[in-house]
Short mmCIF file of C-alpha atoms in Angstrom, two decimals:
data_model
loop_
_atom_site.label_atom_id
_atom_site.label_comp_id
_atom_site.label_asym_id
_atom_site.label_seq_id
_atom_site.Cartn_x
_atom_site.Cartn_y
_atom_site.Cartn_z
CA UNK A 1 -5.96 -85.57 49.46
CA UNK A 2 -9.50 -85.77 49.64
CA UNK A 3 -10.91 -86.76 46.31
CA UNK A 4 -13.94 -83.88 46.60
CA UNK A 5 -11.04 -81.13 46.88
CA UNK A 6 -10.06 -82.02 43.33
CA UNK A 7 -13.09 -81.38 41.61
CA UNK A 8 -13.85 -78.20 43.04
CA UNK A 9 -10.35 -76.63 42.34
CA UNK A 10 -10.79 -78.12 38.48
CA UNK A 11 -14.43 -76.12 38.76
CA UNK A 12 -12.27 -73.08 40.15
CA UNK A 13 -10.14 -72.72 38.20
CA UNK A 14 -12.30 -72.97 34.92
CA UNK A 15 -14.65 -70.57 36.11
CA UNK A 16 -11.58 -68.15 36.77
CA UNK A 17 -10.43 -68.77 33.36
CA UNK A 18 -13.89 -68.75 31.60
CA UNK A 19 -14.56 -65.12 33.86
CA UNK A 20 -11.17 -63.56 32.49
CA UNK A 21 -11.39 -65.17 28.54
CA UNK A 22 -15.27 -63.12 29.07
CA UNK A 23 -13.89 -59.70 30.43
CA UNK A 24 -12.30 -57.19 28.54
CA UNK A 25 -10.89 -53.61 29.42
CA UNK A 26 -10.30 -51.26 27.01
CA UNK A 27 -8.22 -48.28 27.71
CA UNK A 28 -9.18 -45.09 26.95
CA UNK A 29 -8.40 -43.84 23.58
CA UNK A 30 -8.17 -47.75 22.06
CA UNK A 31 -10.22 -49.74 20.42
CA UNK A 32 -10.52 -53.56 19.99
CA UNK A 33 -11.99 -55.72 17.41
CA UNK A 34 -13.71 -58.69 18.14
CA UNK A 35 -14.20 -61.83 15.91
CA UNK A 36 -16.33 -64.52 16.40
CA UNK A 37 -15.43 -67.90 14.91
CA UNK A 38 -12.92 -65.63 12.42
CA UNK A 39 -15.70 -63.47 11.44
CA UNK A 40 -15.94 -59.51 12.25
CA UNK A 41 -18.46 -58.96 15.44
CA UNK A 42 -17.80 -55.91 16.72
CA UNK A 43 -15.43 -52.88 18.01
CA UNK A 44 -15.09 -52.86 21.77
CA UNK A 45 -15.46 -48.83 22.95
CA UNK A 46 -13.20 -47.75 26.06
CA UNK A 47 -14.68 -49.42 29.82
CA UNK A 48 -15.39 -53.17 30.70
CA UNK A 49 -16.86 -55.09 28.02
CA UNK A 50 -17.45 -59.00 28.42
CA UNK A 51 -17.32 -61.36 25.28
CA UNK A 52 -18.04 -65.16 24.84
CA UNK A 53 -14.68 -67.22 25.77
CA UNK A 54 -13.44 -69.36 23.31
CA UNK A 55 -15.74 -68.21 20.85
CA UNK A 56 -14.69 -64.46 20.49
CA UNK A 57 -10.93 -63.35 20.15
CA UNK A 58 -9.35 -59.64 20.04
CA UNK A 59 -8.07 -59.38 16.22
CA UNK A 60 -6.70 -56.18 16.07
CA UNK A 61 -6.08 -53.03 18.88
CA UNK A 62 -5.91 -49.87 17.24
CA UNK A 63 -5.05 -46.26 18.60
CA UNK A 64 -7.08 -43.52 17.73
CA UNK A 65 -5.79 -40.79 18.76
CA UNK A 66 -3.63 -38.63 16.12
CA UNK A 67 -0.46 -39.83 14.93
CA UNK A 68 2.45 -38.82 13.53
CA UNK A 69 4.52 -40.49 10.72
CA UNK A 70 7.64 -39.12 9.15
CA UNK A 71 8.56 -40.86 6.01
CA UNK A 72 12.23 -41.29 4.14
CA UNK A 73 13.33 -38.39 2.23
CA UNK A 74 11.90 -39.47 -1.70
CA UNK A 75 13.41 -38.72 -5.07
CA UNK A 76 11.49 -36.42 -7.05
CA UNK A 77 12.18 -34.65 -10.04
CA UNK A 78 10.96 -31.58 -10.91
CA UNK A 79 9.48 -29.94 -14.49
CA UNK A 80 13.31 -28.63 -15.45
CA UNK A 81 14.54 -32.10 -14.96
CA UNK A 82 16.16 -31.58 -11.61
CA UNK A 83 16.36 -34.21 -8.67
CA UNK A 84 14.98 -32.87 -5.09
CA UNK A 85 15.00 -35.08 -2.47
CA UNK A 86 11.60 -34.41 -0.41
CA UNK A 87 10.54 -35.88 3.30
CA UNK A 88 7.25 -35.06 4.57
CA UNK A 89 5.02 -35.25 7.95
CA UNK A 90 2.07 -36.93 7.99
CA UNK A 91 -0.61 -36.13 10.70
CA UNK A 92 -3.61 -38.51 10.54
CA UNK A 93 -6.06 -40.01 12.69
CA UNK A 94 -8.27 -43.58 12.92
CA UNK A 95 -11.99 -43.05 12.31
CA UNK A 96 -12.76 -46.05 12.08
CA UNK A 97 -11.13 -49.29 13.22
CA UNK A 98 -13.23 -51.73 11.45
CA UNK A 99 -12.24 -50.36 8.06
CA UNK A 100 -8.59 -49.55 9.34
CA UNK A 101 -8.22 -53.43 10.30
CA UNK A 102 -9.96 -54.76 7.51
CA UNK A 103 -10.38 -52.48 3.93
CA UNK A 104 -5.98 -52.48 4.17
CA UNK A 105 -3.77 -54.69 5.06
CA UNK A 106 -1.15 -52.31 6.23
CA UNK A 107 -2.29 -48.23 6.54
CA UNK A 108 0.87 -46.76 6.48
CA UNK A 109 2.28 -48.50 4.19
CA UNK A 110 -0.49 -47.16 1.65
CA UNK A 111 -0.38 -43.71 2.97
CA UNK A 112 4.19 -43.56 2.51
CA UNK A 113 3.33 -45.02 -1.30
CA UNK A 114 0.33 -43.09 -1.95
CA UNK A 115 2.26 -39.77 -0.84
CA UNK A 116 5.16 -40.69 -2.97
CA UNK A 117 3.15 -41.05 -6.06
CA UNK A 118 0.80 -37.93 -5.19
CA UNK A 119 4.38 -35.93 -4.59
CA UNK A 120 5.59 -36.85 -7.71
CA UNK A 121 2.70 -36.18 -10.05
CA UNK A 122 2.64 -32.49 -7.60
CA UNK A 123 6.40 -31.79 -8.39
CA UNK A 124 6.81 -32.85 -11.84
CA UNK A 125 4.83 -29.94 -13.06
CA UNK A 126 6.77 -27.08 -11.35
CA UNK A 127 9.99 -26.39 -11.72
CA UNK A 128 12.72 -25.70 -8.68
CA UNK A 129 11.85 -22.42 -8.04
CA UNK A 130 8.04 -23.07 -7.41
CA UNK A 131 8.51 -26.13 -5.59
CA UNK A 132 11.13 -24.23 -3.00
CA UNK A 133 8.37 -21.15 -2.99
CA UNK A 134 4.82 -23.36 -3.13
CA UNK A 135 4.82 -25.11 -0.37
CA UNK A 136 1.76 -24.19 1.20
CA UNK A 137 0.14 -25.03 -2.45
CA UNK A 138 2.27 -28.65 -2.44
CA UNK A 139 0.94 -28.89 1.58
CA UNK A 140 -2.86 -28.53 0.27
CA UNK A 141 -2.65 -31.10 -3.24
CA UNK A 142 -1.06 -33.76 -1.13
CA UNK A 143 -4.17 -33.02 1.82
CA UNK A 144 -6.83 -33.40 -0.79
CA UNK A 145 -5.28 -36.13 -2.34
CA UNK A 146 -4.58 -38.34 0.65
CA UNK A 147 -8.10 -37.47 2.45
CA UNK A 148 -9.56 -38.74 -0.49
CA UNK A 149 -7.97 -42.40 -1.23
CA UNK A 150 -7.69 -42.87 3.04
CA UNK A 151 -11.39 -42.02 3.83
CA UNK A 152 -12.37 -45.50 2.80
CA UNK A 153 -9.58 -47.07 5.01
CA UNK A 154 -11.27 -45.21 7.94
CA UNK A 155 -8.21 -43.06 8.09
CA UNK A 156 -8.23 -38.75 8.54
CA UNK A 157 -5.78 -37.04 6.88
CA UNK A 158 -5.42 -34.31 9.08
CA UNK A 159 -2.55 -32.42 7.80
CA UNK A 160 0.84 -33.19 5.46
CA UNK A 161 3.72 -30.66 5.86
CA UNK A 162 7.00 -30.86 3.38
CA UNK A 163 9.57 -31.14 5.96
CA UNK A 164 12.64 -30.29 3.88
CA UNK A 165 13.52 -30.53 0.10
CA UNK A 166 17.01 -31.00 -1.00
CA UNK A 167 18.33 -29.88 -4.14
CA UNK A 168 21.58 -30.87 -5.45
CA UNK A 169 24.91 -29.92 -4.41
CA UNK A 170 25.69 -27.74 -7.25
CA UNK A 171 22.27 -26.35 -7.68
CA UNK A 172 23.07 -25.42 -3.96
CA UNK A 173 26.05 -23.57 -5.04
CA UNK A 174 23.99 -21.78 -7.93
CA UNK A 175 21.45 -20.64 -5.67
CA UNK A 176 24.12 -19.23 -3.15
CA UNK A 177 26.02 -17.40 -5.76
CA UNK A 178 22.56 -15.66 -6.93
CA UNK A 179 21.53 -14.96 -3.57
CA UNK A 180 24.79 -13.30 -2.99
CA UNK A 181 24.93 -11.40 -6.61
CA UNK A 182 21.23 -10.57 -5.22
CA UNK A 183 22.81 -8.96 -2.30
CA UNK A 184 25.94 -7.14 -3.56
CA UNK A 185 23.10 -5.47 -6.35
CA UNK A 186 21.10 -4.09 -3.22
CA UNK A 187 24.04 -3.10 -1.84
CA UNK A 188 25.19 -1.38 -4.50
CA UNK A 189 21.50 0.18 -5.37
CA UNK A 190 21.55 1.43 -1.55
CA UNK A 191 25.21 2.80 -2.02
CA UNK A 192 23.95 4.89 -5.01
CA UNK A 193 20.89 5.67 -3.58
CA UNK A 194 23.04 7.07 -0.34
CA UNK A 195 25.21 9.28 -2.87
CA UNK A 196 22.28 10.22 -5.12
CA UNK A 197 20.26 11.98 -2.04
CA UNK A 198 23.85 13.05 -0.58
CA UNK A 199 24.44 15.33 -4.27
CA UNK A 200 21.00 16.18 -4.05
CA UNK A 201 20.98 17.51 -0.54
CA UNK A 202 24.58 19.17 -1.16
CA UNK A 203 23.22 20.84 -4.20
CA UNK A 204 20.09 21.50 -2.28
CA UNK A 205 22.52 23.31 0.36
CA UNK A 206 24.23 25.45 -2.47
CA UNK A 207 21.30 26.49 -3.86
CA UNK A 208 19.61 27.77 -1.10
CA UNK A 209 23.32 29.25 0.02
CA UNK A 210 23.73 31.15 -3.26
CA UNK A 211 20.13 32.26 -2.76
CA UNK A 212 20.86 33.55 0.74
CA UNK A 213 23.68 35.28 -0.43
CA UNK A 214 21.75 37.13 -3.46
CA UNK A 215 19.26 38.00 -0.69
CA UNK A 216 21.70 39.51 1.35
CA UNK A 217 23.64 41.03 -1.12
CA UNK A 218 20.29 42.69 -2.93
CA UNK A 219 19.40 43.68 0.69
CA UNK A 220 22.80 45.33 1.36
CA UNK A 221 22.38 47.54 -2.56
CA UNK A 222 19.13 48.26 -1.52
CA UNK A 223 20.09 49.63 1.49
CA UNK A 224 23.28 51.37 0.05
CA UNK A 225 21.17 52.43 -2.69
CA UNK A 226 18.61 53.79 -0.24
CA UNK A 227 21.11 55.93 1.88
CA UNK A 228 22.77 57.19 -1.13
CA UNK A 229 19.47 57.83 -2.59
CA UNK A 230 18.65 59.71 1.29
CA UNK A 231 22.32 61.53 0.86
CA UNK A 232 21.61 62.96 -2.82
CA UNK A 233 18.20 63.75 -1.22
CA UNK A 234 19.57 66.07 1.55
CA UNK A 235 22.68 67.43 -0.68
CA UNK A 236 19.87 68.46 -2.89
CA UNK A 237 17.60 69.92 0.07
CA UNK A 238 20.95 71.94 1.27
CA UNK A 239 21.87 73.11 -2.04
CA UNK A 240 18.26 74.71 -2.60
CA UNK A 241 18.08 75.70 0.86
CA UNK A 242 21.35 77.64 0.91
CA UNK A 243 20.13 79.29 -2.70
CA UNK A 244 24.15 78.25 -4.32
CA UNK A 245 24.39 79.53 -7.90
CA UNK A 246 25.51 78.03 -10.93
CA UNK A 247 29.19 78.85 -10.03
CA UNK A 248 29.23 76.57 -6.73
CA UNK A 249 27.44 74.03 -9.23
CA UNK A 250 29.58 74.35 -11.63
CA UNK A 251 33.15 74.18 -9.21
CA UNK A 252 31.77 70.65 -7.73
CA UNK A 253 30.85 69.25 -11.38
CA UNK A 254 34.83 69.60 -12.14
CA UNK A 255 35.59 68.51 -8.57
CA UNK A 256 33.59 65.15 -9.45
CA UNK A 257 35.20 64.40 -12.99
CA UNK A 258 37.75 62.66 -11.59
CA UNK A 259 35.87 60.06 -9.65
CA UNK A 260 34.32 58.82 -13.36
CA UNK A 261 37.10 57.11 -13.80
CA UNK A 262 38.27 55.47 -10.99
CA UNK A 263 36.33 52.43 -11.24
CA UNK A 264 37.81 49.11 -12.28
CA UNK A 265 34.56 47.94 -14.59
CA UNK A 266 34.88 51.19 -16.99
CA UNK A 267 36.25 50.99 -20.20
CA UNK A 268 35.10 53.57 -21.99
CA UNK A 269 34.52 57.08 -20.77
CA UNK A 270 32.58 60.03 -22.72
CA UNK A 271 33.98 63.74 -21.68
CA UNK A 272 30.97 65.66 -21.25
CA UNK A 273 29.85 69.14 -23.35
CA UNK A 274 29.53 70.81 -20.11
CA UNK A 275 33.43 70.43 -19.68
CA UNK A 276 34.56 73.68 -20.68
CA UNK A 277 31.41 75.73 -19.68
CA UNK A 278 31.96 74.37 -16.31
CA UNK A 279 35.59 75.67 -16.80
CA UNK A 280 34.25 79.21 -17.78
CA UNK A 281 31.83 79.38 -15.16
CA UNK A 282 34.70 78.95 -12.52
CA UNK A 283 37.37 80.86 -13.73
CA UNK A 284 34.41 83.61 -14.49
CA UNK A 285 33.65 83.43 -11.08
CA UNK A 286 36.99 84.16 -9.68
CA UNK A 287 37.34 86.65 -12.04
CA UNK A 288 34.39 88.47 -10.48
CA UNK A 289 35.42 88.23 -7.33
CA UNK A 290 38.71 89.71 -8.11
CA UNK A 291 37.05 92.79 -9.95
CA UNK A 292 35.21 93.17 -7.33
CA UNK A 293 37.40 93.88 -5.16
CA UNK A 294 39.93 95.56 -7.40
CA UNK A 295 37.75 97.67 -9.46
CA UNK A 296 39.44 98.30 -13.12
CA UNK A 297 40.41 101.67 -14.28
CA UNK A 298 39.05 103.45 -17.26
CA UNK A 299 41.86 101.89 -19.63
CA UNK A 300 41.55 98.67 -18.08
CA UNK A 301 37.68 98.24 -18.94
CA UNK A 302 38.26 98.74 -22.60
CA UNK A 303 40.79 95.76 -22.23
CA UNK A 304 38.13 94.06 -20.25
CA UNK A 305 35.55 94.35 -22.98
CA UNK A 306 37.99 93.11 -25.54
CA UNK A 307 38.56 89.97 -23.20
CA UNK A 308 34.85 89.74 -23.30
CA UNK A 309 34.23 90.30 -26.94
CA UNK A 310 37.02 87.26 -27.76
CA UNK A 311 35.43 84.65 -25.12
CA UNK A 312 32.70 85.14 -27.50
CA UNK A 313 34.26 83.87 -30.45
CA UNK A 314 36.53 81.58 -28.30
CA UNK A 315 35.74 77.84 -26.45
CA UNK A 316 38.75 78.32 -24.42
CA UNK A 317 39.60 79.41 -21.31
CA UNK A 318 38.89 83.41 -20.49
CA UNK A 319 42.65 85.65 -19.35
CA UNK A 320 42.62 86.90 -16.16
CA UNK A 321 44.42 89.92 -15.32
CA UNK A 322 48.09 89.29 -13.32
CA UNK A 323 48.17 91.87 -11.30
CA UNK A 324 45.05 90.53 -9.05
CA UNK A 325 45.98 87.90 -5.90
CA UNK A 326 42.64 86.54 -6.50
CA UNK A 327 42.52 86.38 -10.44
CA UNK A 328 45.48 84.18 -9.94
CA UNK A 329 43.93 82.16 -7.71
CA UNK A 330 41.11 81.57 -9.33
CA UNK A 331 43.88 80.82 -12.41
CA UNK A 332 45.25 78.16 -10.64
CA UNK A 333 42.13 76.51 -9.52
CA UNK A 334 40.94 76.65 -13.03
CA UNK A 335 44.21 74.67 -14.19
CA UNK A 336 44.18 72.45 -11.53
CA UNK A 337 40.56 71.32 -12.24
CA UNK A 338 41.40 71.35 -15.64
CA UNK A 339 44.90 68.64 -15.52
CA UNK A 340 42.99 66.51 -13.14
CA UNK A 341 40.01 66.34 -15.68
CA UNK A 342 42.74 65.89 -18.42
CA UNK A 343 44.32 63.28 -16.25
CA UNK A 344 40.79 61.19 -15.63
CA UNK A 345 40.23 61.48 -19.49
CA UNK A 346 43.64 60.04 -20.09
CA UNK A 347 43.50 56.92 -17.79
CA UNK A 348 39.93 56.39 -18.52
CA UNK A 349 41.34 55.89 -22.54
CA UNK A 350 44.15 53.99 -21.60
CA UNK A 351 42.13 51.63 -19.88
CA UNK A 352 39.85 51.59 -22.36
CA UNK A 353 42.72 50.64 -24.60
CA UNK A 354 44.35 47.85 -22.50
CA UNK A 355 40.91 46.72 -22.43
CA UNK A 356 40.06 46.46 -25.95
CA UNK A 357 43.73 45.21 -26.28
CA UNK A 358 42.88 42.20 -23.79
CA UNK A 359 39.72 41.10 -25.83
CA UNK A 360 41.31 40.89 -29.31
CA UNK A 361 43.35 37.59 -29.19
CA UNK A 362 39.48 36.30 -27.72
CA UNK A 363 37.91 36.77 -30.64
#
């Protein structure tokens, strides 16, 4: 080989070493920094950077975009001396590399161990029930906490979550028997609740039936009462139109005795004053009528007057002479009127007496 060759590939091949120990490419998103003799120079940025060979070295290449780290569920206990076992995400972010390489020697080791502590000093003053229900309050202690102590290391703390916290087994079982007692209360406030507004709208129902009912039944009495009140009204126009006389008046008044006791709700029934007037008045009548049309004879008018001059002195019921077809009808209609006035008068008292008979062992 020719002896010139040599030289130049030696010269080659150290300028092709000394031109890639001088050029460095940093990715995007990286950083690299660069010591000189072992002493901080500088932080390469992202692009083609060239550096002394030999004389400067790459120490450290960090990543600064935003990472994730998910630590070991921890022990904690809480203010009511209970053990929850709590794992948390960490979301943080390099700000600067220099301090990141050189103000710690390892980042997230410091950040686990500083969010242990921090959880602990957070948990120990709540109890199990405001740890399970604070999280968002747990979330912003640790954020404050951690942004604080990692700002010198050049390190963001851009968010912590809790990601689960893990009571014991039989504080587990507690909290599943309340929730379910929880339950079966609402349940059984909802069930009474459904039955309390069922009564109420069944009562509601009844009451407004009952009320309908009254309304109809004061509608149907005030109609009755109006066409009985209407009836009376024309009996009364047809009575004074037709001009009757007492004697008509008086034969209806015993035809309507009767009726004064039929109903079921009386127990106790006052005979009228106008009884045996009424009486008179008819049997009068027919009496008229039959010496009308049978005029006495001399001898029989004295008699007459007698009968008259007793019915004076008398309450009962004037004689009639035999021998006249219509004296003895107007006889019979007298009795007639007179045993079914006898007979309304003698149910209405023995009603009244069952009655009052009924009521005494009440008392």
């Amino acid at each position: 080989m020719d002896p010139v060759v040599i030289p130049i590939l030696v010269a080659a091949l150290v300028v092709v070493f000394l031109v890639a120990a001088t050029v460095r490419i940093v990715p995007q998103a990286r950083r690299y920094n660069i010591e000189r003799f072992g002493r901080y120079r500088r932080t390469l940025q992202p692009g083609l950077n060239f550096v002394l060979p030999v004389a400067d070295r790459v120490n450290t290449k960090l990543d600064v975009r935003e990472q994730v780290y998910s630590s070991d569920p921890k022990p904690v206990i809480t203010e009511d001396n209970l053990v929850v076992n709590i794992d948390t995400v960490l979301y943080y972010q390099i700000t600067d590399p220099r301090a990141a390489a050189y103000e710690v020697a390892d980042y997230l080791q410091a950040i686990d161990q500083l969010t242990v502590t921090t959880l602990r000093n957070v948990i120990g003053s709540m109890d199990l029930e405001g740890t399970l229900t604070s999280r968002e309050e747990i979330n912003a202690r640790l954020r404050a906490v951690l942004d604080d102590a990692t700002g010198k290391w050049g390190i963001r703390v851009n968010r912590v979550e809790i990601k689960a916290i893990d009571p014991p087994n039989t504080i587990k079982e507690a909290m599943e028997k309340q929730m379910r007692a929880e339950r079966d209360k609402r349940a059984a406030i909802l069930h009474a609740e459904g039955e309390r507004q069922a009564k109420i709208l069944t009562a509601e129902g009844t009451k407004q039936k009952d009320i309908l009912e009254a309304q109809g039944t004061q509608q149907a009495m005030i109609l009755r009462a109006d066409g009985e009140s209407k009836a009376v009204e024309l009996v009364f126009q047809a009575v004074h139109r037709n001009n009757a006389d007492a004697k008509v008046l008086a034969y209806k008044y015993l035809e309507t005795l009767p009726h004064l006791a039929q109903s079921d709700n009386n127990t106790f029934w006052v005979i009228p004053g106008e009884l045996t007037e009424a009486i008179r008045t008819v049997t009068t009548a027919f009496g008229d009528q039959s010496a009308a049309v049978n005029p006495p004879v001399a001898g029989q008018q004295d008699s007459a007057a007698d009968v008259a001059d007793s019915d004076k002195d008398n309450v009962g019921v004037p004689e009639i002479e035999p021998n006249s077809t219509l004296a003895l009808d107007a006889v019979a209609a007298a009795d007639e009127a007179a045993k079914q006035a006898a007979a309304a008068v003698s149910d209405a008292k023995a009603e009244a007496e069952a009655a009052g008979e009924t009521r005494l062992p009440g008392r």
